[in-house]
Short mmCIF file of C-alpha atoms in Angstrom, two decimals:
data_model
loop_
_atom_site.label_atom_id
_atom_site.label_comp_id
_atom_site.label_asym_id
_atom_site.label_seq_id
_atom_site.Cartn_x
_atom_site.Cartn_y
_atom_site.Cartn_z
CA MET A 1 148.77 118.01 75.59
CA THR A 2 148.24 117.52 71.89
CA ALA A 3 149.81 113.73 70.41
CA SER A 4 152.72 115.94 69.08
CA SER A 5 154.07 115.66 72.29
CA LEU A 6 154.84 112.02 72.26
CA ASP A 7 157.52 112.63 70.14
CA ALA A 8 160.28 112.67 72.53
CA LEU A 9 158.55 109.05 73.54
CA PHE A 10 157.91 107.32 70.31
CA ALA A 11 161.14 108.83 68.70
CA PRO A 12 163.82 110.24 71.28
CA SER A 13 166.51 112.19 70.20
CA SER A 14 168.59 110.95 73.50
CA VAL A 15 168.28 108.58 75.93
CA ALA A 16 169.36 108.85 79.58
CA VAL A 17 169.07 105.04 81.58
CA ILE A 18 167.87 106.23 85.48
CA GLY A 19 169.51 102.78 87.62
CA ALA A 20 171.53 101.81 84.72
CA SER A 21 172.98 97.82 85.91
CA ASP A 22 176.06 96.94 84.11
CA ASP A 23 174.39 93.39 84.41
CA PRO A 24 171.62 92.95 81.43
CA ALA A 25 169.48 90.67 82.45
CA ARG A 26 168.46 93.42 85.62
CA ILE A 27 165.44 95.23 84.58
CA GLY A 28 167.67 98.46 84.33
CA GLY A 29 170.31 96.78 82.35
CA ARG A 30 168.27 95.40 80.18
CA PRO A 31 167.28 98.72 78.16
CA LEU A 32 171.04 99.35 78.11
CA ARG A 33 171.37 96.40 76.61
CA TYR A 34 168.45 96.84 73.65
CA LEU A 35 169.57 99.80 72.38
CA GLN A 36 173.27 98.69 71.59
CA ARG A 37 171.81 95.87 70.11
CA GLY A 38 169.19 98.15 68.14
CA GLY A 39 171.52 99.74 66.65
CA PHE A 40 170.24 103.30 68.38
CA ALA A 41 171.73 106.69 66.72
CA GLY A 42 171.08 108.94 69.94
CA ALA A 43 172.98 109.45 72.74
CA VAL A 44 172.99 107.15 75.46
CA TYR A 45 173.34 108.28 79.16
CA PRO A 46 173.40 105.35 81.80
CA ILE A 47 172.86 107.30 85.45
CA ASN A 48 174.63 105.60 88.10
CA PRO A 49 176.77 107.01 91.51
CA ASN A 50 178.65 103.84 92.33
CA ARG A 51 180.39 103.25 88.45
CA ASP A 52 181.89 104.99 85.53
CA SER A 53 180.62 102.36 83.16
CA VAL A 54 177.83 100.45 82.34
CA GLN A 55 177.75 98.00 79.89
CA GLY A 56 180.84 99.88 78.11
CA ILE A 57 179.13 103.21 77.84
CA LYS A 58 180.67 105.91 80.47
CA ALA A 59 178.36 106.30 83.04
CA TRP A 60 176.55 109.56 84.94
CA PRO A 61 176.02 110.41 89.01
CA ASP A 62 172.96 111.80 87.89
CA VAL A 63 170.69 113.32 85.25
CA ALA A 64 171.88 116.57 86.96
CA SER A 65 175.38 116.20 86.05
CA ILE A 66 174.93 115.65 82.24
CA PRO A 67 176.34 118.52 80.14
CA PHE A 68 174.43 117.51 77.28
CA THR A 69 170.73 118.36 76.31
CA VAL A 70 168.49 115.31 77.14
CA ASP A 71 164.95 113.59 75.25
CA LEU A 72 163.91 111.32 77.72
CA ALA A 73 165.09 109.55 80.66
CA ILE A 74 163.93 105.53 81.49
CA ILE A 75 163.47 105.51 85.67
CA ALA A 76 164.46 101.75 86.98
CA LEU A 77 163.98 102.39 90.91
CA PRO A 78 162.48 101.76 93.63
CA ALA A 79 159.19 103.08 93.81
CA ASP A 80 160.29 105.15 96.70
CA GLN A 81 162.94 106.71 94.47
CA ALA A 82 161.04 107.41 91.95
CA VAL A 83 159.94 110.86 93.13
CA GLN A 84 162.94 112.33 93.90
CA ALA A 85 164.02 111.06 90.29
CA ILE A 86 160.86 112.71 88.45
CA ARG A 87 161.40 115.75 90.19
CA ALA A 88 165.02 115.90 88.88
CA CYS A 89 163.83 115.13 85.29
CA ALA A 90 161.95 117.94 85.23
CA ALA A 91 163.56 120.71 86.47
CA ARG A 92 166.69 119.19 84.15
CA SER A 93 163.62 120.00 81.49
CA VAL A 94 164.00 116.29 80.27
CA ASN A 95 161.02 115.83 77.56
CA ALA A 96 159.40 113.01 78.81
CA VAL A 97 160.05 110.13 81.05
CA ILE A 98 159.65 106.50 81.34
CA LEU A 99 158.34 104.91 84.47
CA PHE A 100 159.16 101.30 84.98
CA SER A 101 158.55 101.23 88.48
CA ALA A 102 155.75 99.37 90.72
CA GLY A 103 154.37 100.66 93.80
CA PHE A 104 151.65 103.27 93.43
CA ALA A 105 148.18 103.12 92.31
CA GLU A 106 147.55 99.78 92.25
CA VAL A 107 149.18 98.60 95.50
CA GLY A 108 147.37 101.78 98.19
CA PRO A 109 146.51 104.66 99.70
CA GLU A 110 150.63 105.63 100.26
CA GLY A 111 150.85 104.36 96.21
CA ALA A 112 148.31 106.40 95.26
CA ALA A 113 149.39 109.25 97.20
CA MET A 114 152.56 109.08 95.31
CA GLN A 115 151.34 108.92 91.79
CA ARG A 116 149.33 111.83 92.69
CA GLU A 117 152.60 113.85 93.22
CA ILE A 118 154.29 112.34 89.62
CA ALA A 119 151.39 113.78 88.13
CA ALA A 120 151.77 117.27 89.73
CA ILE A 121 155.09 117.14 88.72
CA ALA A 122 154.13 116.05 85.14
CA ARG A 123 151.66 118.90 85.20
CA GLN A 124 152.67 121.98 86.39
CA SER A 125 156.66 120.86 83.86
CA GLY A 126 154.82 119.81 80.60
CA MET A 127 156.94 116.24 80.79
CA ARG A 128 155.27 113.87 79.98
CA VAL A 129 155.46 110.46 82.00
CA LEU A 130 154.71 107.34 80.79
CA GLY A 131 153.92 104.52 83.48
CA PRO A 132 154.18 103.85 86.34
CA ASN A 133 154.24 100.00 86.26
CA CYS A 134 154.60 99.85 82.67
CA LEU A 135 156.93 97.87 80.30
CA GLY A 136 157.68 101.03 77.71
CA VAL A 137 157.99 101.34 74.26
CA PHE A 138 160.21 100.48 71.50
CA ASN A 139 160.63 102.20 68.39
CA THR A 140 161.65 99.64 65.53
CA ARG A 141 162.94 102.18 63.50
CA LEU A 142 164.92 103.90 64.92
CA GLY A 143 166.87 101.09 66.41
CA PHE A 144 164.52 102.55 70.40
CA TYR A 145 163.82 100.24 72.90
CA GLY A 146 162.86 101.70 76.12
CA THR A 147 161.83 98.78 77.63
CA PHE A 148 162.56 95.37 79.60
CA ALA A 149 160.42 93.43 78.33
CA GLN A 150 161.93 89.35 78.23
CA ALA A 151 159.86 88.93 75.47
CA PHE A 152 162.38 90.60 72.91
CA ASP A 153 164.97 89.52 75.01
CA ALA A 154 165.71 86.76 72.72
CA ALA A 155 165.77 88.47 69.12
CA ALA A 156 164.70 92.27 68.03
CA PRO A 157 160.74 92.65 67.04
CA GLN A 158 161.22 92.97 63.53
CA ASP A 159 160.06 96.47 61.92
CA GLY A 160 156.35 96.47 59.87
CA PRO A 161 153.22 97.50 59.29
CA VAL A 162 151.79 97.33 62.90
CA ALA A 163 151.21 98.83 66.12
CA ILE A 164 151.42 97.61 69.47
CA ALA A 165 148.85 99.84 72.55
CA SER A 166 148.67 97.75 75.60
CA GLN A 167 147.73 99.64 78.74
CA SER A 168 148.98 95.74 79.99
CA GLY A 169 153.03 95.58 80.16
CA ALA A 170 152.52 92.29 79.92
CA CYS A 171 150.10 91.64 77.16
CA GLY A 172 151.79 94.23 74.94
CA SER A 173 154.60 91.85 74.86
CA HIS A 174 152.62 88.86 74.17
CA LEU A 175 151.45 90.23 71.52
CA GLY A 176 154.26 91.76 70.04
CA TYR A 177 155.92 88.23 70.96
CA LEU A 178 153.34 86.64 69.04
CA LEU A 179 153.38 88.71 65.62
CA ARG A 180 157.04 88.45 65.95
CA GLN A 181 157.05 84.14 65.63
CA ARG A 182 154.21 85.35 62.73
CA ARG A 183 156.88 86.82 60.98
CA VAL A 184 154.90 90.52 60.81
CA GLY A 185 156.41 93.21 62.02
CA VAL A 186 155.61 95.83 64.83
CA ASN A 187 157.03 99.67 64.12
CA TYR A 188 155.80 101.52 67.63
CA TRP A 189 154.62 99.49 70.63
CA ILE A 190 153.98 101.14 73.90
CA THR A 191 152.81 100.00 77.11
CA THR A 192 150.99 102.69 79.12
CA GLY A 193 150.27 100.91 82.74
CA ASN A 194 148.75 102.44 85.56
CA GLU A 195 148.64 106.65 83.23
CA VAL A 196 149.95 108.62 85.72
CA ASP A 197 149.69 111.08 82.77
CA VAL A 198 149.88 110.00 79.06
CA GLU A 199 147.25 107.13 78.81
CA VAL A 200 146.28 104.73 75.61
CA SER A 201 144.12 106.56 73.85
CA GLU A 202 146.51 109.95 73.44
CA ALA A 203 149.24 106.92 71.53
CA LEU A 204 145.96 105.58 69.91
CA LEU A 205 146.07 108.83 68.55
CA TRP A 206 149.18 109.33 68.05
CA LEU A 207 149.82 106.63 66.17
CA ALA A 208 146.53 107.24 63.60
CA GLN A 209 148.30 110.24 62.59
CA ALA A 210 151.85 108.29 62.16
CA PRO A 211 152.68 107.72 58.33
CA GLN A 212 154.26 104.61 59.32
CA VAL A 213 151.16 102.54 60.60
CA LYS A 214 149.11 100.75 58.74
CA VAL A 215 147.14 98.58 61.47
CA ILE A 216 146.89 99.46 64.86
CA VAL A 217 146.31 97.01 67.27
CA ALA A 218 145.34 97.41 71.47
CA TYR A 219 144.57 96.02 74.49
CA VAL A 220 142.89 97.82 76.89
CA GLU A 221 141.14 98.12 80.73
CA ALA A 222 139.93 101.13 81.10
CA ILE A 223 139.09 105.27 79.18
CA ARG A 224 140.16 107.68 80.86
CA GLU A 225 139.37 110.50 78.48
CA GLY A 226 136.68 109.61 76.12
CA ALA A 227 137.11 112.36 74.14
CA THR A 228 140.60 111.69 73.49
CA PHE A 229 139.92 108.01 72.47
CA ILE A 230 137.33 109.87 69.81
CA ARG A 231 139.49 111.33 68.94
CA ALA A 232 142.11 108.69 68.20
CA LEU A 233 139.69 106.03 66.11
CA ALA A 234 138.03 108.63 64.27
CA ALA A 235 141.44 109.68 63.66
CA ALA A 236 142.10 105.91 61.95
CA ARG A 237 139.03 105.59 60.41
CA ALA A 238 139.81 108.61 58.59
CA ASN A 239 143.14 107.50 57.33
CA ARG A 240 141.91 104.03 56.66
CA LYS A 241 143.54 102.23 59.32
CA PRO A 242 142.18 98.88 60.53
CA VAL A 243 141.77 99.06 64.69
CA VAL A 244 141.70 95.88 66.51
CA MET A 245 141.36 95.84 70.40
CA ILE A 246 140.46 93.61 72.56
CA LYS A 247 138.50 95.36 75.34
CA VAL A 248 138.73 93.57 78.66
CA GLY A 249 136.02 93.92 81.61
CA ARG A 250 133.19 92.39 80.62
CA SER A 251 132.15 90.14 83.67
CA SER A 252 131.86 91.48 86.98
CA ALA A 253 135.12 89.53 88.17
CA GLY A 254 136.88 90.21 84.57
CA ALA A 255 136.18 94.28 86.36
CA LEU A 256 137.38 93.75 89.55
CA ALA A 257 140.42 92.23 88.02
CA ALA A 258 141.19 94.84 85.83
CA ALA A 259 140.79 97.31 89.05
CA SER A 260 143.94 95.08 91.29
CA HIS A 261 145.66 95.59 88.36
CA THR A 262 146.41 99.13 87.27
CA GLY A 263 143.57 100.79 89.27
CA ALA A 264 141.17 101.51 86.84
CA LEU A 265 137.58 101.24 86.85
CA VAL A 266 136.46 99.47 83.21
CA GLY A 267 133.22 101.87 83.08
CA GLN A 268 130.15 100.81 81.30
CA ASP A 269 130.86 97.69 78.48
CA ASP A 270 127.94 97.91 76.00
CA VAL A 271 128.88 101.96 76.25
CA TYR A 272 132.20 100.73 75.10
CA ASP A 273 130.74 98.58 72.51
CA ALA A 274 128.82 101.53 70.76
CA VAL A 275 131.52 103.53 70.31
CA LEU A 276 133.47 100.37 69.00
CA ARG A 277 131.43 100.13 66.49
CA GLU A 278 130.07 103.57 65.16
CA TYR A 279 134.28 103.85 64.66
CA GLY A 280 134.73 100.99 62.71
CA VAL A 281 136.62 99.09 65.44
CA HIS A 282 137.28 95.32 65.53
CA ARG A 283 136.59 94.64 69.20
CA ALA A 284 138.33 91.27 69.32
CA ASP A 285 137.13 88.08 71.96
CA SER A 286 140.98 87.11 72.04
CA ILE A 287 144.54 86.85 71.96
CA ALA A 288 144.04 84.48 69.20
CA GLU A 289 141.88 86.18 67.27
CA LEU A 290 143.10 89.67 67.67
CA VAL A 291 146.42 88.50 66.42
CA GLU A 292 144.53 86.36 63.37
CA ILE A 293 142.82 89.56 62.20
CA ALA A 294 146.14 91.99 62.75
CA CYS A 295 148.23 89.79 60.66
CA ALA A 296 145.53 89.12 58.11
CA CYS A 297 145.24 93.05 57.62
CA ALA A 298 148.36 93.53 57.89
CA ARG A 299 148.92 92.85 54.12
CA GLY A 300 146.99 95.17 52.86
CA VAL A 301 143.49 93.63 51.34
CA LEU A 302 139.99 94.81 52.38
CA PRO A 303 137.49 93.28 50.18
CA ALA A 304 135.40 95.92 48.31
CA ASP A 305 131.72 93.57 49.19
CA ARG A 306 130.70 90.86 51.56
CA SER A 307 131.15 87.85 47.98
CA ILE A 308 133.05 85.06 48.83
CA GLY A 309 134.08 82.49 47.38
CA ILE A 310 134.42 79.20 48.72
CA LEU A 311 137.07 76.13 47.32
CA THR A 312 136.75 72.53 48.71
CA LEU A 313 138.69 69.71 48.05
CA SER A 314 136.29 68.44 51.03
CA GLY A 315 132.32 68.64 50.46
CA GLY A 316 132.10 68.48 54.55
CA LEU A 317 134.63 71.26 54.90
CA GLY A 318 132.40 73.17 52.27
CA VAL A 319 129.90 72.92 53.78
CA GLN A 320 130.74 73.80 57.70
CA ALA A 321 132.58 76.94 55.59
CA ALA A 322 129.14 77.77 53.89
CA ASP A 323 127.59 77.75 57.44
CA ALA A 324 130.07 80.14 59.15
CA ALA A 325 130.03 82.28 55.93
CA GLU A 326 126.63 83.54 56.25
CA ARG A 327 126.77 83.14 60.32
CA ASN A 328 129.45 85.60 59.73
CA GLY A 329 127.06 87.88 57.25
CA LEU A 330 128.80 86.95 53.91
CA ASP A 331 127.15 86.35 50.83
CA VAL A 332 127.41 83.04 49.67
CA ARG A 333 126.05 83.68 45.53
CA PRO A 334 126.40 80.58 43.84
CA LEU A 335 128.92 80.17 40.92
CA ALA A 336 127.35 82.23 37.08
CA ALA A 337 126.71 79.44 35.04
CA HIS A 338 128.92 79.96 32.66
CA GLY A 339 131.96 79.58 35.41
CA GLN A 340 129.83 75.86 36.84
CA ALA A 341 130.01 75.34 33.55
CA LYS A 342 134.04 76.17 33.40
CA ILE A 343 134.45 74.28 36.37
CA LYS A 344 132.87 70.45 34.93
CA SER A 345 134.68 70.62 31.70
CA LEU A 346 137.58 70.22 33.77
CA ILE A 347 136.40 67.72 36.78
CA SER A 348 133.03 66.83 35.75
CA PHE A 349 131.63 65.51 39.01
CA ALA A 350 132.98 68.47 41.23
CA GLY A 351 129.85 70.55 42.77
CA THR A 352 129.65 73.82 40.85
CA GLY A 353 127.32 75.86 43.47
CA ASN A 354 129.43 77.69 46.17
CA PRO A 355 130.60 75.86 47.91
CA ILE A 356 132.93 74.79 44.44
CA ASP A 357 133.55 71.33 45.27
CA ILE A 358 136.63 69.80 43.51
CA THR A 359 136.82 66.80 45.67
CA ALA A 360 140.06 64.55 45.82
CA GLN A 361 140.84 65.05 41.90
CA ALA A 362 143.04 67.58 42.78
CA THR A 363 145.63 65.35 43.76
CA ASN A 364 145.48 63.40 40.67
CA GLU A 365 146.34 67.64 38.98
CA ALA A 366 148.15 69.46 41.53
CA THR A 367 146.75 72.07 39.33
CA LEU A 368 143.04 71.70 38.96
CA THR A 369 143.21 73.82 42.58
CA GLY A 370 144.32 77.30 40.64
CA ARG A 371 142.65 76.74 37.16
CA CYS A 372 139.04 76.38 39.06
CA ILE A 373 139.89 79.32 41.42
CA ASP A 374 140.77 81.34 38.67
CA ILE A 375 137.56 80.36 37.67
CA ALA A 376 136.00 80.88 40.72
CA LEU A 377 137.83 84.96 40.47
CA THR A 378 136.98 85.40 37.13
CA ASP A 379 133.58 84.73 36.30
CA GLY A 380 131.78 84.47 40.16
CA GLY A 381 133.30 88.37 40.74
CA TYR A 382 134.08 87.50 44.47
CA GLN A 383 135.74 89.90 46.63
CA SER A 384 136.63 86.81 49.41
CA LEU A 385 137.75 83.20 48.46
CA VAL A 386 138.93 81.01 51.20
CA CYS A 387 140.34 77.57 49.74
CA LEU A 388 140.10 74.63 52.13
CA LEU A 389 142.77 72.03 51.22
CA SER A 390 142.14 69.73 54.86
CA THR A 391 146.08 67.75 54.93
CA ILE A 392 147.06 68.27 51.15
CA PRO A 393 149.76 70.68 52.09
CA ALA A 394 151.49 68.88 53.80
CA ALA A 395 152.92 66.05 51.20
CA PRO A 396 156.28 68.42 49.52
CA ARG A 397 154.39 67.21 45.73
CA PHE A 398 151.28 68.73 46.48
CA ALA A 399 152.55 71.64 48.66
CA ASP A 400 155.13 73.23 45.84
CA PRO A 401 152.61 73.20 42.77
CA ILE A 402 149.74 74.80 44.93
CA LEU A 403 152.10 77.80 46.33
CA ALA A 404 153.38 78.48 42.72
CA SER A 405 149.73 79.13 41.15
CA MET A 406 148.55 80.65 44.23
CA VAL A 407 151.96 83.02 44.62
CA GLU A 408 150.63 83.40 40.13
CA LEU A 409 146.59 84.16 41.51
CA ARG A 410 147.54 87.07 43.88
CA ALA A 411 149.52 88.70 40.66
CA ARG A 412 146.33 88.44 38.58
CA PHE A 413 143.84 89.26 41.35
CA PRO A 414 146.08 92.05 43.79
CA ASP A 415 142.28 93.12 45.00
CA ARG A 416 140.76 90.34 46.15
CA LEU A 417 141.60 88.29 49.55
CA ILE A 418 142.44 84.76 49.19
CA VAL A 419 142.55 82.84 52.51
CA LEU A 420 143.98 79.35 53.10
CA ALA A 421 142.37 77.05 55.34
CA PHE A 422 144.51 73.70 55.56
CA ALA A 423 146.62 71.33 57.95
CA SER A 424 150.16 70.70 57.89
CA PRO A 425 153.97 70.93 59.37
CA PRO A 426 154.62 74.84 60.81
CA GLU A 427 157.27 75.08 58.05
CA VAL A 428 155.13 75.08 55.16
CA VAL A 429 152.21 77.02 56.70
CA GLN A 430 154.89 79.33 57.52
CA ARG A 431 156.61 79.05 53.35
CA PHE A 432 152.59 80.47 51.84
CA GLU A 433 152.30 82.22 54.69
CA ASP A 434 155.95 84.51 53.84
CA ALA A 435 153.92 84.74 50.01
CA GLY A 436 151.94 87.25 51.87
CA PHE A 437 148.81 84.48 52.34
CA PRO A 438 146.32 84.08 56.09
CA VAL A 439 147.01 80.71 56.93
CA PHE A 440 144.35 79.38 58.92
CA GLU A 441 144.16 75.33 60.76
CA ASP A 442 140.86 76.59 61.80
CA GLN A 443 137.94 76.75 58.73
CA ASP A 444 135.97 78.78 61.11
CA ALA A 445 138.21 81.49 62.41
CA ALA A 446 139.14 81.62 58.93
CA ILE A 447 135.92 82.74 57.70
CA ARG A 448 135.74 84.87 60.86
CA THR A 449 138.92 86.92 59.66
CA ILE A 450 137.39 87.43 56.30
CA ALA A 451 133.87 89.12 57.76
CA ALA A 452 136.45 91.14 59.94
CA LEU A 453 138.63 92.24 56.83
CA VAL A 454 135.27 93.16 54.94
CA GLY A 455 134.06 95.46 58.01
CA PHE A 456 137.00 97.50 57.77
CA GLY A 457 136.22 98.13 53.77
CA GLU A 458 132.72 98.80 54.61
CA ARG A 459 133.46 101.40 56.61
CA PHE A 460 136.33 102.89 55.42
CA ALA A 461 134.28 103.43 52.58
CA ALA A 462 131.46 104.40 54.25
CA VAL A 463 132.99 107.46 56.01
CA ARG A 464 130.99 110.70 56.48
CA GLN A 465 131.85 114.07 57.43
CA ALA A 466 128.91 114.31 60.51
CA THR A 467 127.07 117.60 59.58
CA PRO A 468 127.21 120.53 63.11
CA LEU A 469 124.56 122.16 64.36
CA PRO A 470 125.05 125.72 62.83
CA LEU A 471 125.44 128.64 65.33
CA ALA A 472 122.59 130.32 63.64
CA GLN A 473 120.11 127.28 63.73
CA ALA A 474 121.13 126.36 67.54
CA PRO A 475 117.95 126.83 69.82
CA GLN A 476 118.82 129.81 71.87
CA SER A 477 116.99 128.53 75.04
CA LEU A 478 114.85 125.14 75.44
CA PRO A 479 112.14 124.58 77.97
CA ALA A 480 112.29 123.14 81.27
CA VAL A 481 110.75 119.60 79.46
CA LEU A 482 110.95 119.23 75.95
CA ASP A 483 108.11 116.92 74.02
CA GLU A 484 109.83 114.35 72.23
CA HIS A 485 108.57 115.55 68.67
CA ALA A 486 110.39 119.19 69.40
CA ALA A 487 113.21 117.56 70.83
CA LYS A 488 113.58 114.81 67.68
CA GLY A 489 113.35 118.37 65.35
CA ILE A 490 116.33 119.42 67.02
CA LEU A 491 118.48 116.75 67.25
CA ALA A 492 117.98 116.53 63.15
CA ARG A 493 118.93 119.86 62.18
CA ALA A 494 121.76 119.19 64.18
CA GLY A 495 122.61 116.07 61.51
CA ILE A 496 121.83 113.16 64.09
CA PRO A 497 119.33 110.95 61.85
CA VAL A 498 115.92 109.99 63.89
CA LEU A 499 112.49 108.17 62.60
CA GLN A 500 109.80 110.10 61.23
CA ASP A 501 107.17 110.96 62.48
CA TYR A 502 104.26 113.08 62.28
CA LEU A 503 101.77 115.63 64.95
CA VAL A 504 98.84 115.39 64.85
CA ALA A 505 95.51 117.15 66.47
CA ASP A 506 92.35 114.57 65.30
CA GLY A 507 91.20 111.42 63.77
CA ALA A 508 92.01 112.53 60.45
CA ALA A 509 95.08 113.93 60.78
CA ALA A 510 96.00 110.23 62.53
CA ARG A 511 94.68 108.46 59.59
CA ARG A 512 96.53 110.09 57.00
CA ALA A 513 99.87 110.02 59.12
CA ALA A 514 99.69 106.30 59.44
CA ALA A 515 98.08 106.12 55.52
CA ALA A 516 101.64 107.45 55.00
CA ILE A 517 103.93 105.15 57.39
CA ASP A 518 102.28 102.67 55.47
CA ALA A 519 103.55 100.44 58.48
CA ALA A 520 102.58 99.29 62.17
CA VAL A 521 102.04 103.10 64.38
CA ALA A 522 102.84 104.10 67.32
CA LEU A 523 100.41 107.16 69.56
CA LYS A 524 102.37 108.73 71.82
CA ILE A 525 101.07 111.47 73.74
CA VAL A 526 102.59 115.20 72.87
CA SER A 527 101.68 118.06 75.92
CA PRO A 528 103.01 120.40 77.45
CA ASP A 529 100.95 119.45 80.65
CA ILE A 530 101.93 115.79 80.95
CA ALA A 531 105.78 114.76 80.26
CA HIS A 532 105.34 111.01 80.71
CA LYS A 533 102.90 109.35 80.10
CA THR A 534 102.65 106.99 83.58
CA GLU A 535 101.29 110.43 85.27
CA ILE A 536 98.14 110.06 83.42
CA GLY A 537 98.13 106.34 83.63
CA GLY A 538 98.29 106.11 80.15
#
């Protein structure tokens, strides 16, 4: 299947709800309420053989009786009725199905057998099936909410630059709720559950190619289609879309929990680590870290290098931030001498290296903070700057001028990342975030987020097209055992970097090779008769 085969899931033209309920709080009723509240422009067909209408919409006894095209069907039925409903949808040429029902592979052999039957129907018909045991999909731009997630009961998600793909429905809805709390919009959201057909890798590939998506957030337990997963990550990297992911199952206990959750086997963790590093994915260790980095990425500024300026009103906070910056691989270089002189002319007793400690003097003159940041960005050339304000913005007489100066600075330096760290009431924090500034109470989290954004910028800048091995150069046949030198030659011709080595036959040649290497040297046996040195006691 191609990524475009998910179009009916993410952007259906019409929706049937099988098992529709007149009670908007029930699993079969909530999607109808969400679709009406969201203003979905497509046709909606409730399926309920016992009612003439459901929530004010004309109802139909079954999907076969609908005389119009059904693009997508939502099935909200018990597991033992779901297979027959899937079969009816396939007979009706429905393009895609969202299967809410639980009670399949995650509960035992009988459920697994029903899940295999659904998979066979999907393959034979070409109909895409999402789930079972999932919370569905939404598309805020279309007003399409094919979900019963309680997290969106009070208010619909805001449109915005972030997309969420999650194998866990509860984790997906939790992430959507947290982003809404932070006033960061989500345009697409999908939860894949047991993945009888549609797998999270396909969802990621679709999102990586969707023009409206700028940041992708993912929760993953196990990847079933490795090649599609890699295609998705490569597409996201090529399209400069940061991917922030939680991949669970590092521990044996976590792996067992994942297997009981969706029936998935989590796989070797170091393999996932290697793939995520290769394709520039930030692997978050917690929901909090994932949300922090996703919110910062959504603002669209990725620093051009690792330089960071630290401006603080407290020497102690500044020292801690410098430690955290170096720990995260950032460049805490000193402010240029002419910049330090400018700071001294404003505050004679300030610390002017990096961190730049303007002390509590900033409380006497609120505009000092903005003026010193201006100097740091202009004369220091820092691509990122973290400003440690302690609790100063909690007082309105300081918050207003600081915010005004920050807004002016952002207008002057739109390509620089300016991050704030302070503790204040939520409404104060919200004012700064609404103005476009990432705000953290914990400065280590602020530094970690800056490092993550720097990493994305570096990876996007360093994308290289791999040079495949031309067929003319591919060896037509290989011996049963390749020695290391010959194997490296094949890899090198395929564009895979390998360490330089020298094939030598005597002591003089070995000495010349060692001189050329000019570093520690290892001698290895190369012989068609000795595949492994241990065979001769080496």
